[in-house]
């Protein structure tokens, strides 16, 4: 198990390095001079050169990458080109809003999706199973930003039940919760379908296992067999799906934050890209990638702990 954890952490670090190399390569592939885009066409050559030197773009790419990681190891992710504030401070200020949105959406998806998958198995072959299947596939096909736009038009503009933009009043939990409902629902809707289908497929495989047949032979109720014996094994693929899909959830949060004008990583990175503020872009991508890799590693270790077959493989 320890060897497996070391391998996964090493792979995670490699992913971080490759992502940042790709980001630095993308800087030179983006059309247009970054200084001209950021400062405008009327900027003097001296001012453009000063901005390029401040962002370190006058150095070779390999040196920029080495310097970035050397500074990152000490906690220095650079400084905002315009405000001269540390990038780490900007990211840490915006990160809580995005994490709250993503984790709320994930919680809603799990709370609704897992029971729906279990109900579909318990009522397999019936009308309820068919309805859950159709609805699950239907919500998967709808992008989160489309749900966000239509929910904004319906619940904020037409019915006026919920606030249209922002993250709520500072210090007012009720206001913040109301502002979170539509963005979280827009992200969670598609994942409810994913999780419900995954749980159903996994449960259908598990329900044919010998220990399930033994439980049935003792006359245990179907709900108890499903919740106590089958779900523990069937939930393992769902954990993998959620861990891998967390990156998609966070990327969806970026678009949803733009629709609802919520402060967060989405607004931070969008503004940084539009102004070619590369230190903010690089620092934000590094932190978000590190969060994603950490959660994926934690999910893999949890799966290895839950599934005896995985533990046996890594012991061998």
mmCIF file of C-alpha atoms in Angstrom:
data_model
loop_
_atom_site.group_PDB
_atom_site.id
_atom_site.type_symbol
_atom_site.label_atom_id
_atom_site.label_comp_id
_atom_site.label_asym_id
_atom_site.label_seq_id
_atom_site.Cartn_x
_atom_site.Cartn_y
_atom_site.Cartn_z
ATOM 1 C CA UNK A 1 0.000 0.000 0.000
ATOM 2 C CA UNK A 2 2.840 2.392 0.858
ATOM 3 C CA UNK A 3 4.584 1.643 -2.442
ATOM 4 C CA UNK A 4 1.346 2.321 -4.306
ATOM 5 C CA UNK A 5 0.904 5.658 -2.490
ATOM 6 C CA UNK A 6 4.458 6.696 -3.388
ATOM 7 C CA UNK A 7 3.871 5.787 -7.047
ATOM 8 C CA UNK A 8 0.633 7.758 -7.177
ATOM 9 C CA UNK A 9 2.227 10.824 -5.567
ATOM 10 C CA UNK A 10 5.140 10.621 -8.012
ATOM 11 C CA UNK A 11 2.716 10.404 -10.936
ATOM 12 C CA UNK A 12 0.805 13.385 -9.561
ATOM 13 C CA UNK A 13 3.976 15.489 -9.430
ATOM 14 C CA UNK A 14 4.778 14.482 -13.017
ATOM 15 C CA UNK A 15 1.301 15.620 -14.090
ATOM 16 C CA UNK A 16 1.875 18.996 -12.430
ATOM 17 C CA UNK A 17 5.147 19.478 -14.292
ATOM 18 C CA UNK A 18 3.654 18.461 -17.655
ATOM 19 C CA UNK A 19 0.648 20.752 -17.202
ATOM 20 C CA UNK A 20 2.837 23.766 -16.484
ATOM 21 C CA UNK A 21 5.114 22.973 -19.437
ATOM 22 C CA UNK A 22 2.028 22.849 -21.649
ATOM 23 C CA UNK A 23 0.836 26.182 -20.234
ATOM 24 C CA UNK A 24 4.156 27.867 -20.948
ATOM 25 C CA UNK A 25 4.107 26.435 -24.467
ATOM 26 C CA UNK A 26 0.568 27.787 -24.938
ATOM 27 C CA UNK A 27 1.753 31.301 -24.042
ATOM 28 C CA UNK A 28 3.865 31.381 -27.197
ATOM 29 C CA UNK A 29 1.142 29.818 -29.331
ATOM 30 C CA UNK A 30 -1.498 32.431 -28.465
ATOM 31 C CA UNK A 31 -1.708 34.865 -31.406
ATOM 32 C CA UNK A 32 -0.731 38.464 -30.831
ATOM 33 C CA UNK A 33 1.890 40.249 -28.786
ATOM 34 C CA UNK A 34 0.914 39.950 -25.097
ATOM 35 C CA UNK A 35 2.243 43.416 -24.296
ATOM 36 C CA UNK A 36 0.235 45.008 -27.125
ATOM 37 C CA UNK A 37 -2.930 43.153 -26.110
ATOM 38 C CA UNK A 38 -2.500 44.116 -22.457
ATOM 39 C CA UNK A 39 -1.454 47.756 -22.934
ATOM 40 C CA UNK A 40 -3.216 48.611 -26.178
ATOM 41 C CA UNK A 41 -1.867 49.653 -29.581
ATOM 42 C CA UNK A 42 -0.842 53.136 -28.396
ATOM 43 C CA UNK A 43 1.640 51.900 -25.800
ATOM 44 C CA UNK A 44 5.250 52.953 -26.345
ATOM 45 C CA UNK A 45 7.907 50.334 -27.185
ATOM 46 C CA UNK A 46 9.641 51.093 -23.887
ATOM 47 C CA UNK A 47 6.460 50.391 -21.883
ATOM 48 C CA UNK A 48 5.871 47.169 -23.816
ATOM 49 C CA UNK A 49 9.414 46.023 -23.143
ATOM 50 C CA UNK A 50 9.030 46.840 -19.448
ATOM 51 C CA UNK A 51 5.874 44.701 -19.239
ATOM 52 C CA UNK A 52 7.544 41.800 -21.068
ATOM 53 C CA UNK A 53 10.508 41.916 -18.691
ATOM 54 C CA UNK A 54 8.188 42.124 -15.674
ATOM 55 C CA UNK A 55 6.385 38.944 -16.781
ATOM 56 C CA UNK A 56 9.707 37.273 -17.580
ATOM 57 C CA UNK A 57 8.755 36.656 -21.216
ATOM 58 C CA UNK A 58 12.134 37.928 -22.411
ATOM 59 C CA UNK A 59 13.798 34.780 -21.019
ATOM 60 C CA UNK A 60 14.008 31.380 -22.774
ATOM 61 C CA UNK A 61 11.016 29.113 -22.166
ATOM 62 C CA UNK A 62 13.044 26.474 -20.337
ATOM 63 C CA UNK A 63 14.421 29.106 -17.976
ATOM 64 C CA UNK A 64 10.932 30.492 -17.287
ATOM 65 C CA UNK A 65 9.729 26.987 -16.365
ATOM 66 C CA UNK A 66 12.717 26.320 -14.092
ATOM 67 C CA UNK A 67 12.319 29.685 -12.360
ATOM 68 C CA UNK A 68 8.588 29.171 -11.908
ATOM 69 C CA UNK A 69 9.009 25.803 -10.181
ATOM 70 C CA UNK A 70 11.968 27.027 -8.136
ATOM 71 C CA UNK A 71 9.870 29.913 -6.827
ATOM 72 C CA UNK A 72 6.777 27.713 -6.412
ATOM 73 C CA UNK A 73 8.692 25.384 -4.104
ATOM 74 C CA UNK A 74 9.192 28.349 -1.757
ATOM 75 C CA UNK A 75 5.525 29.382 -2.009
ATOM 76 C CA UNK A 76 6.187 32.257 -4.397
ATOM 77 C CA UNK A 77 3.863 32.065 -7.424
ATOM 78 C CA UNK A 78 4.767 35.515 -8.696
ATOM 79 C CA UNK A 79 2.966 38.843 -8.600
ATOM 80 C CA UNK A 80 -0.029 40.304 -10.378
ATOM 81 C CA UNK A 81 1.315 42.465 -13.202
ATOM 82 C CA UNK A 82 -1.221 45.231 -12.573
ATOM 83 C CA UNK A 83 -1.789 45.323 -8.812
ATOM 84 C CA UNK A 84 1.607 43.904 -7.778
ATOM 85 C CA UNK A 85 -0.179 41.678 -5.231
ATOM 86 C CA UNK A 86 1.073 38.117 -4.701
ATOM 87 C CA UNK A 87 -0.670 35.613 -6.977
ATOM 88 C CA UNK A 88 -1.066 33.194 -4.080
ATOM 89 C CA UNK A 89 -3.047 35.825 -2.168
ATOM 90 C CA UNK A 90 -5.355 36.461 -5.130
ATOM 91 C CA UNK A 91 -5.980 32.736 -5.635
ATOM 92 C CA UNK A 92 -6.601 32.061 -1.941
ATOM 93 C CA UNK A 93 -9.118 34.925 -1.854
ATOM 94 C CA UNK A 94 -11.039 33.555 -4.852
ATOM 95 C CA UNK A 95 -10.661 29.831 -4.158
ATOM 96 C CA UNK A 96 -13.184 29.445 -1.292
ATOM 97 C CA UNK A 97 -16.107 30.621 -3.458
ATOM 98 C CA UNK A 98 -15.252 28.158 -6.234
ATOM 99 C CA UNK A 99 -14.662 25.260 -3.837
ATOM 100 C CA UNK A 100 -17.932 25.953 -2.016
ATOM 101 C CA UNK A 101 -19.772 25.969 -5.339
ATOM 102 C CA UNK A 102 -18.091 22.797 -6.621
ATOM 103 C CA UNK A 103 -18.426 20.834 -3.374
ATOM 104 C CA UNK A 104 -22.060 21.891 -2.940
ATOM 105 C CA UNK A 105 -22.847 20.718 -6.474
ATOM 106 C CA UNK A 106 -21.013 17.441 -5.868
ATOM 107 C CA UNK A 107 -22.850 16.864 -2.579
ATOM 108 C CA UNK A 108 -26.221 17.489 -4.222
ATOM 109 C CA UNK A 109 -25.333 15.131 -7.066
ATOM 110 C CA UNK A 110 -24.302 12.348 -4.663
ATOM 111 C CA UNK A 111 -27.266 12.779 -2.323
ATOM 112 C CA UNK A 112 -29.719 12.522 -5.235
ATOM 113 C CA UNK A 113 -27.807 10.355 -7.730
ATOM 114 C CA UNK A 114 -26.854 7.435 -5.445
ATOM 115 C CA UNK A 115 -30.403 6.815 -4.127
ATOM 116 C CA UNK A 116 -31.781 7.094 -7.666
ATOM 117 C CA UNK A 117 -29.310 4.446 -8.852
ATOM 118 C CA UNK A 118 -30.252 2.158 -5.963
ATOM 119 C CA UNK A 119 -33.978 2.689 -6.583
ATOM 120 C CA UNK A 120 -33.494 1.910 -10.269
ATOM 121 C CA UNK A 121 -31.895 -1.444 -9.350
ATOM 122 C CA UNK A 122 -34.564 -2.303 -6.773
ATOM 123 C CA UNK A 123 -37.276 -1.504 -9.355
ATOM 124 C CA UNK A 124 -35.421 -2.875 -12.375
ATOM 125 C CA UNK A 125 -37.629 -3.678 -15.326
ATOM 126 C CA UNK A 126 -40.461 -1.463 -14.068
ATOM 127 C CA UNK A 127 -41.746 1.945 -15.150
ATOM 128 C CA UNK A 128 -39.738 3.640 -12.382
ATOM 129 C CA UNK A 129 -36.515 2.118 -13.738
ATOM 130 C CA UNK A 130 -37.339 3.321 -17.254
ATOM 131 C CA UNK A 131 -38.204 6.850 -16.107
ATOM 132 C CA UNK A 132 -35.006 7.163 -14.061
ATOM 133 C CA UNK A 133 -32.974 5.878 -17.020
ATOM 134 C CA UNK A 134 -34.499 8.352 -19.483
ATOM 135 C CA UNK A 135 -34.164 11.309 -17.116
ATOM 136 C CA UNK A 136 -30.562 10.385 -16.264
ATOM 137 C CA UNK A 137 -29.495 10.275 -19.902
ATOM 138 C CA UNK A 138 -31.453 13.443 -20.629
ATOM 139 C CA UNK A 139 -29.795 15.577 -17.940
ATOM 140 C CA UNK A 140 -26.340 14.267 -18.878
ATOM 141 C CA UNK A 141 -26.806 15.668 -22.387
ATOM 142 C CA UNK A 142 -27.532 19.233 -21.197
ATOM 143 C CA UNK A 143 -24.421 21.436 -20.642
ATOM 144 C CA UNK A 144 -24.193 23.169 -17.290
ATOM 145 C CA UNK A 145 -23.999 26.668 -18.785
ATOM 146 C CA UNK A 146 -27.278 26.066 -20.663
ATOM 147 C CA UNK A 147 -28.967 25.014 -17.404
ATOM 148 C CA UNK A 148 -27.461 28.093 -15.752
ATOM 149 C CA UNK A 149 -28.822 30.488 -18.391
ATOM 150 C CA UNK A 150 -32.351 29.045 -18.422
ATOM 151 C CA UNK A 151 -32.549 28.784 -14.629
ATOM 152 C CA UNK A 152 -31.415 32.415 -14.447
ATOM 153 C CA UNK A 153 -34.166 33.473 -16.846
ATOM 154 C CA UNK A 154 -36.835 31.419 -15.076
ATOM 155 C CA UNK A 155 -36.125 31.709 -11.352
ATOM 156 C CA UNK A 156 -34.403 35.112 -11.234
ATOM 157 C CA UNK A 157 -35.888 37.149 -14.076
ATOM 158 C CA UNK A 158 -39.414 35.720 -14.497
ATOM 159 C CA UNK A 159 -40.342 34.383 -11.051
ATOM 160 C CA UNK A 160 -37.906 36.547 -9.037
ATOM 161 C CA UNK A 161 -37.443 33.805 -6.461
ATOM 162 C CA UNK A 162 -33.642 33.854 -6.385
ATOM 163 C CA UNK A 163 -30.916 36.483 -6.886
ATOM 164 C CA UNK A 164 -29.615 36.773 -10.431
ATOM 165 C CA UNK A 165 -25.948 37.580 -9.819
ATOM 166 C CA UNK A 166 -23.327 37.660 -7.100
ATOM 167 C CA UNK A 167 -22.512 35.428 -4.147
ATOM 168 C CA UNK A 168 -24.842 37.017 -1.604
ATOM 169 C CA UNK A 169 -24.329 39.579 1.138
ATOM 170 C CA UNK A 170 -21.103 39.264 3.103
ATOM 171 C CA UNK A 171 -21.836 37.740 6.506
ATOM 172 C CA UNK A 172 -25.445 36.883 5.598
ATOM 173 C CA UNK A 173 -25.640 33.073 5.405
ATOM 174 C CA UNK A 174 -29.233 33.053 4.111
ATOM 175 C CA UNK A 175 -28.369 35.450 1.294
ATOM 176 C CA UNK A 176 -25.265 33.439 0.370
ATOM 177 C CA UNK A 177 -27.250 30.171 0.415
ATOM 178 C CA UNK A 178 -29.922 31.627 -1.896
ATOM 179 C CA UNK A 179 -27.227 32.866 -4.284
ATOM 180 C CA UNK A 180 -25.717 29.357 -4.301
ATOM 181 C CA UNK A 181 -28.882 27.432 -5.241
ATOM 182 C CA UNK A 182 -28.999 28.070 -8.990
ATOM 183 C CA UNK A 183 -25.239 27.788 -9.717
ATOM 184 C CA UNK A 184 -24.939 24.564 -7.697
ATOM 185 C CA UNK A 185 -28.045 23.069 -9.319
ATOM 186 C CA UNK A 186 -26.760 23.936 -12.799
ATOM 187 C CA UNK A 187 -23.533 22.001 -12.169
ATOM 188 C CA UNK A 188 -25.119 19.152 -10.197
ATOM 189 C CA UNK A 189 -27.895 18.307 -12.656
ATOM 190 C CA UNK A 190 -25.739 16.501 -15.201
ATOM 191 C CA UNK A 191 -23.753 14.722 -12.487
ATOM 192 C CA UNK A 192 -26.924 13.384 -10.925
ATOM 193 C CA UNK A 193 -27.481 11.503 -14.176
ATOM 194 C CA UNK A 194 -23.867 10.286 -14.373
ATOM 195 C CA UNK A 195 -23.862 9.009 -10.803
ATOM 196 C CA UNK A 196 -27.291 7.388 -11.066
ATOM 197 C CA UNK A 197 -26.270 5.473 -14.209
ATOM 198 C CA UNK A 198 -22.913 4.460 -12.734
ATOM 199 C CA UNK A 199 -24.444 3.237 -9.463
ATOM 200 C CA UNK A 200 -27.105 1.274 -11.352
ATOM 201 C CA UNK A 201 -24.566 -0.393 -13.656
ATOM 202 C CA UNK A 202 -22.282 -1.292 -10.759
ATOM 203 C CA UNK A 203 -25.151 -2.552 -8.620
ATOM 204 C CA UNK A 204 -26.423 -4.785 -11.419
ATOM 205 C CA UNK A 205 -23.039 -6.525 -11.502
ATOM 206 C CA UNK A 206 -22.806 -6.849 -7.728
ATOM 207 C CA UNK A 207 -26.359 -8.171 -7.305
ATOM 208 C CA UNK A 208 -25.329 -11.396 -9.028
ATOM 209 C CA UNK A 209 -22.443 -12.088 -6.630
ATOM 210 C CA UNK A 210 -22.585 -15.184 -4.346
ATOM 211 C CA UNK A 211 -22.724 -13.195 -1.102
ATOM 212 C CA UNK A 212 -25.807 -11.340 -2.369
ATOM 213 C CA UNK A 213 -27.528 -14.616 -3.233
ATOM 214 C CA UNK A 214 -26.633 -15.898 0.229
ATOM 215 C CA UNK A 215 -28.171 -12.812 1.831
ATOM 216 C CA UNK A 216 -31.347 -13.345 -0.180
ATOM 217 C CA UNK A 217 -31.485 -16.975 0.904
ATOM 218 C CA UNK A 218 -31.625 -15.807 4.522
ATOM 219 C CA UNK A 219 -34.709 -13.786 3.676
ATOM 220 C CA UNK A 220 -33.219 -10.315 4.131
ATOM 221 C CA UNK A 221 -35.278 -7.428 2.706
ATOM 222 C CA UNK A 222 -34.165 -6.140 -0.699
ATOM 223 C CA UNK A 223 -33.510 -2.626 0.620
ATOM 224 C CA UNK A 224 -31.190 -3.996 3.294
ATOM 225 C CA UNK A 225 -29.299 -6.158 0.785
ATOM 226 C CA UNK A 226 -28.858 -3.164 -1.504
ATOM 227 C CA UNK A 227 -27.846 -0.626 1.154
ATOM 228 C CA UNK A 228 -25.738 -2.809 3.454
ATOM 229 C CA UNK A 229 -24.087 -5.399 1.209
ATOM 230 C CA UNK A 230 -24.241 -4.347 -2.445
ATOM 231 C CA UNK A 231 -23.721 -0.591 -2.234
ATOM 232 C CA UNK A 232 -20.381 -0.833 -0.435
ATOM 233 C CA UNK A 233 -18.830 -2.615 -3.424
ATOM 234 C CA UNK A 234 -20.889 -0.892 -6.119
ATOM 235 C CA UNK A 235 -19.926 2.574 -4.875
ATOM 236 C CA UNK A 236 -16.229 2.026 -5.695
ATOM 237 C CA UNK A 237 -16.494 2.884 -9.437
ATOM 238 C CA UNK A 238 -18.564 5.920 -8.461
ATOM 239 C CA UNK A 239 -15.718 7.159 -6.239
ATOM 240 C CA UNK A 240 -13.381 6.922 -9.227
ATOM 241 C CA UNK A 241 -15.912 8.746 -11.404
ATOM 242 C CA UNK A 242 -16.331 11.541 -8.879
ATOM 243 C CA UNK A 243 -12.570 11.964 -8.401
ATOM 244 C CA UNK A 244 -11.868 12.073 -12.127
ATOM 245 C CA UNK A 245 -14.922 14.219 -12.749
ATOM 246 C CA UNK A 246 -13.965 16.785 -10.140
ATOM 247 C CA UNK A 247 -11.878 18.552 -12.773
ATOM 248 C CA UNK A 248 -14.985 18.761 -14.951
ATOM 249 C CA UNK A 249 -17.017 20.046 -12.009
ATOM 250 C CA UNK A 250 -14.472 22.797 -11.317
ATOM 251 C CA UNK A 251 -14.293 23.734 -15.005
ATOM 252 C CA UNK A 252 -18.093 23.880 -15.073
ATOM 253 C CA UNK A 253 -17.896 26.149 -12.047
ATOM 254 C CA UNK A 254 -15.740 28.546 -14.085
ATOM 255 C CA UNK A 255 -18.460 28.912 -16.757
ATOM 256 C CA UNK A 256 -21.288 29.038 -14.227
ATOM 257 C CA UNK A 257 -19.473 31.714 -12.236
ATOM 258 C CA UNK A 258 -19.298 33.774 -15.422
ATOM 259 C CA UNK A 259 -23.062 33.400 -16.029
ATOM 260 C CA UNK A 260 -24.001 34.379 -12.471
ATOM 261 C CA UNK A 261 -21.166 36.914 -12.040
ATOM 262 C CA UNK A 262 -19.931 35.094 -8.944
ATOM 263 C CA UNK A 263 -16.501 35.999 -7.571
ATOM 264 C CA UNK A 264 -14.177 33.033 -7.751
ATOM 265 C CA UNK A 265 -11.465 31.299 -9.726
ATOM 266 C CA UNK A 266 -13.532 31.592 -12.910
ATOM 267 C CA UNK A 267 -13.610 35.379 -12.799
ATOM 268 C CA UNK A 268 -9.973 35.566 -11.690
ATOM 269 C CA UNK A 269 -8.612 33.431 -14.513
ATOM 270 C CA UNK A 270 -10.930 34.963 -17.148
ATOM 271 C CA UNK A 271 -9.797 38.473 -16.283
ATOM 272 C CA UNK A 272 -6.156 37.330 -16.230
ATOM 273 C CA UNK A 273 -6.415 35.710 -19.679
ATOM 274 C CA UNK A 274 -8.162 38.760 -21.178
ATOM 275 C CA UNK A 275 -5.412 41.082 -19.903
ATOM 276 C CA UNK A 276 -2.582 38.590 -20.615
ATOM 277 C CA UNK A 277 -1.711 38.576 -16.915
ATOM 278 C CA UNK A 278 0.366 35.410 -17.219
ATOM 279 C CA UNK A 279 1.680 35.163 -13.635
ATOM 280 C CA UNK A 280 -1.929 34.969 -12.381
ATOM 281 C CA UNK A 281 -2.849 32.437 -15.076
ATOM 282 C CA UNK A 282 0.123 30.197 -14.262
ATOM 283 C CA UNK A 283 -0.322 30.371 -10.504
ATOM 284 C CA UNK A 284 -4.053 29.691 -10.712
ATOM 285 C CA UNK A 285 -3.601 26.712 -13.042
ATOM 286 C CA UNK A 286 -0.893 25.254 -10.792
ATOM 287 C CA UNK A 287 -3.036 25.472 -7.648
ATOM 288 C CA UNK A 288 -6.165 24.086 -9.326
ATOM 289 C CA UNK A 289 -4.188 21.228 -10.897
ATOM 290 C CA UNK A 290 -2.605 20.436 -7.536
ATOM 291 C CA UNK A 291 -6.057 20.292 -5.922
ATOM 292 C CA UNK A 292 -7.358 17.996 -8.664
ATOM 293 C CA UNK A 293 -4.332 15.679 -8.471
ATOM 294 C CA UNK A 294 -4.532 15.526 -4.661
ATOM 295 C CA UNK A 295 -8.206 14.521 -4.731
ATOM 296 C CA UNK A 296 -7.541 11.898 -7.410
ATOM 297 C CA UNK A 297 -4.726 10.373 -5.326
ATOM 298 C CA UNK A 298 -6.932 10.378 -2.222
ATOM 299 C CA UNK A 299 -9.709 8.632 -4.181
ATOM 300 C CA UNK A 300 -7.306 5.975 -5.455
ATOM 301 C CA UNK A 301 -6.056 5.287 -1.927
ATOM 302 C CA UNK A 302 -9.627 5.112 -0.646
ATOM 303 C CA UNK A 303 -10.538 2.608 -3.361
ATOM 304 C CA UNK A 304 -7.498 0.496 -2.492
ATOM 305 C CA UNK A 305 -8.650 0.496 1.119
ATOM 306 C CA UNK A 306 -12.290 -0.347 0.371
ATOM 307 C CA UNK A 307 -11.752 -3.060 -2.226
ATOM 308 C CA UNK A 308 -9.893 -6.147 -0.922
ATOM 309 C CA UNK A 309 -9.043 -7.126 -4.506
ATOM 310 C CA UNK A 310 -7.129 -3.879 -5.014
ATOM 311 C CA UNK A 311 -5.315 -4.311 -1.698
ATOM 312 C CA UNK A 312 -4.258 -7.847 -2.707
ATOM 313 C CA UNK A 313 -2.933 -6.626 -6.054
ATOM 314 C CA UNK A 314 -0.682 -4.008 -4.436
ATOM 315 C CA UNK A 315 0.466 -6.320 -1.682
ATOM 316 C CA UNK A 316 1.598 -8.710 -4.352
#
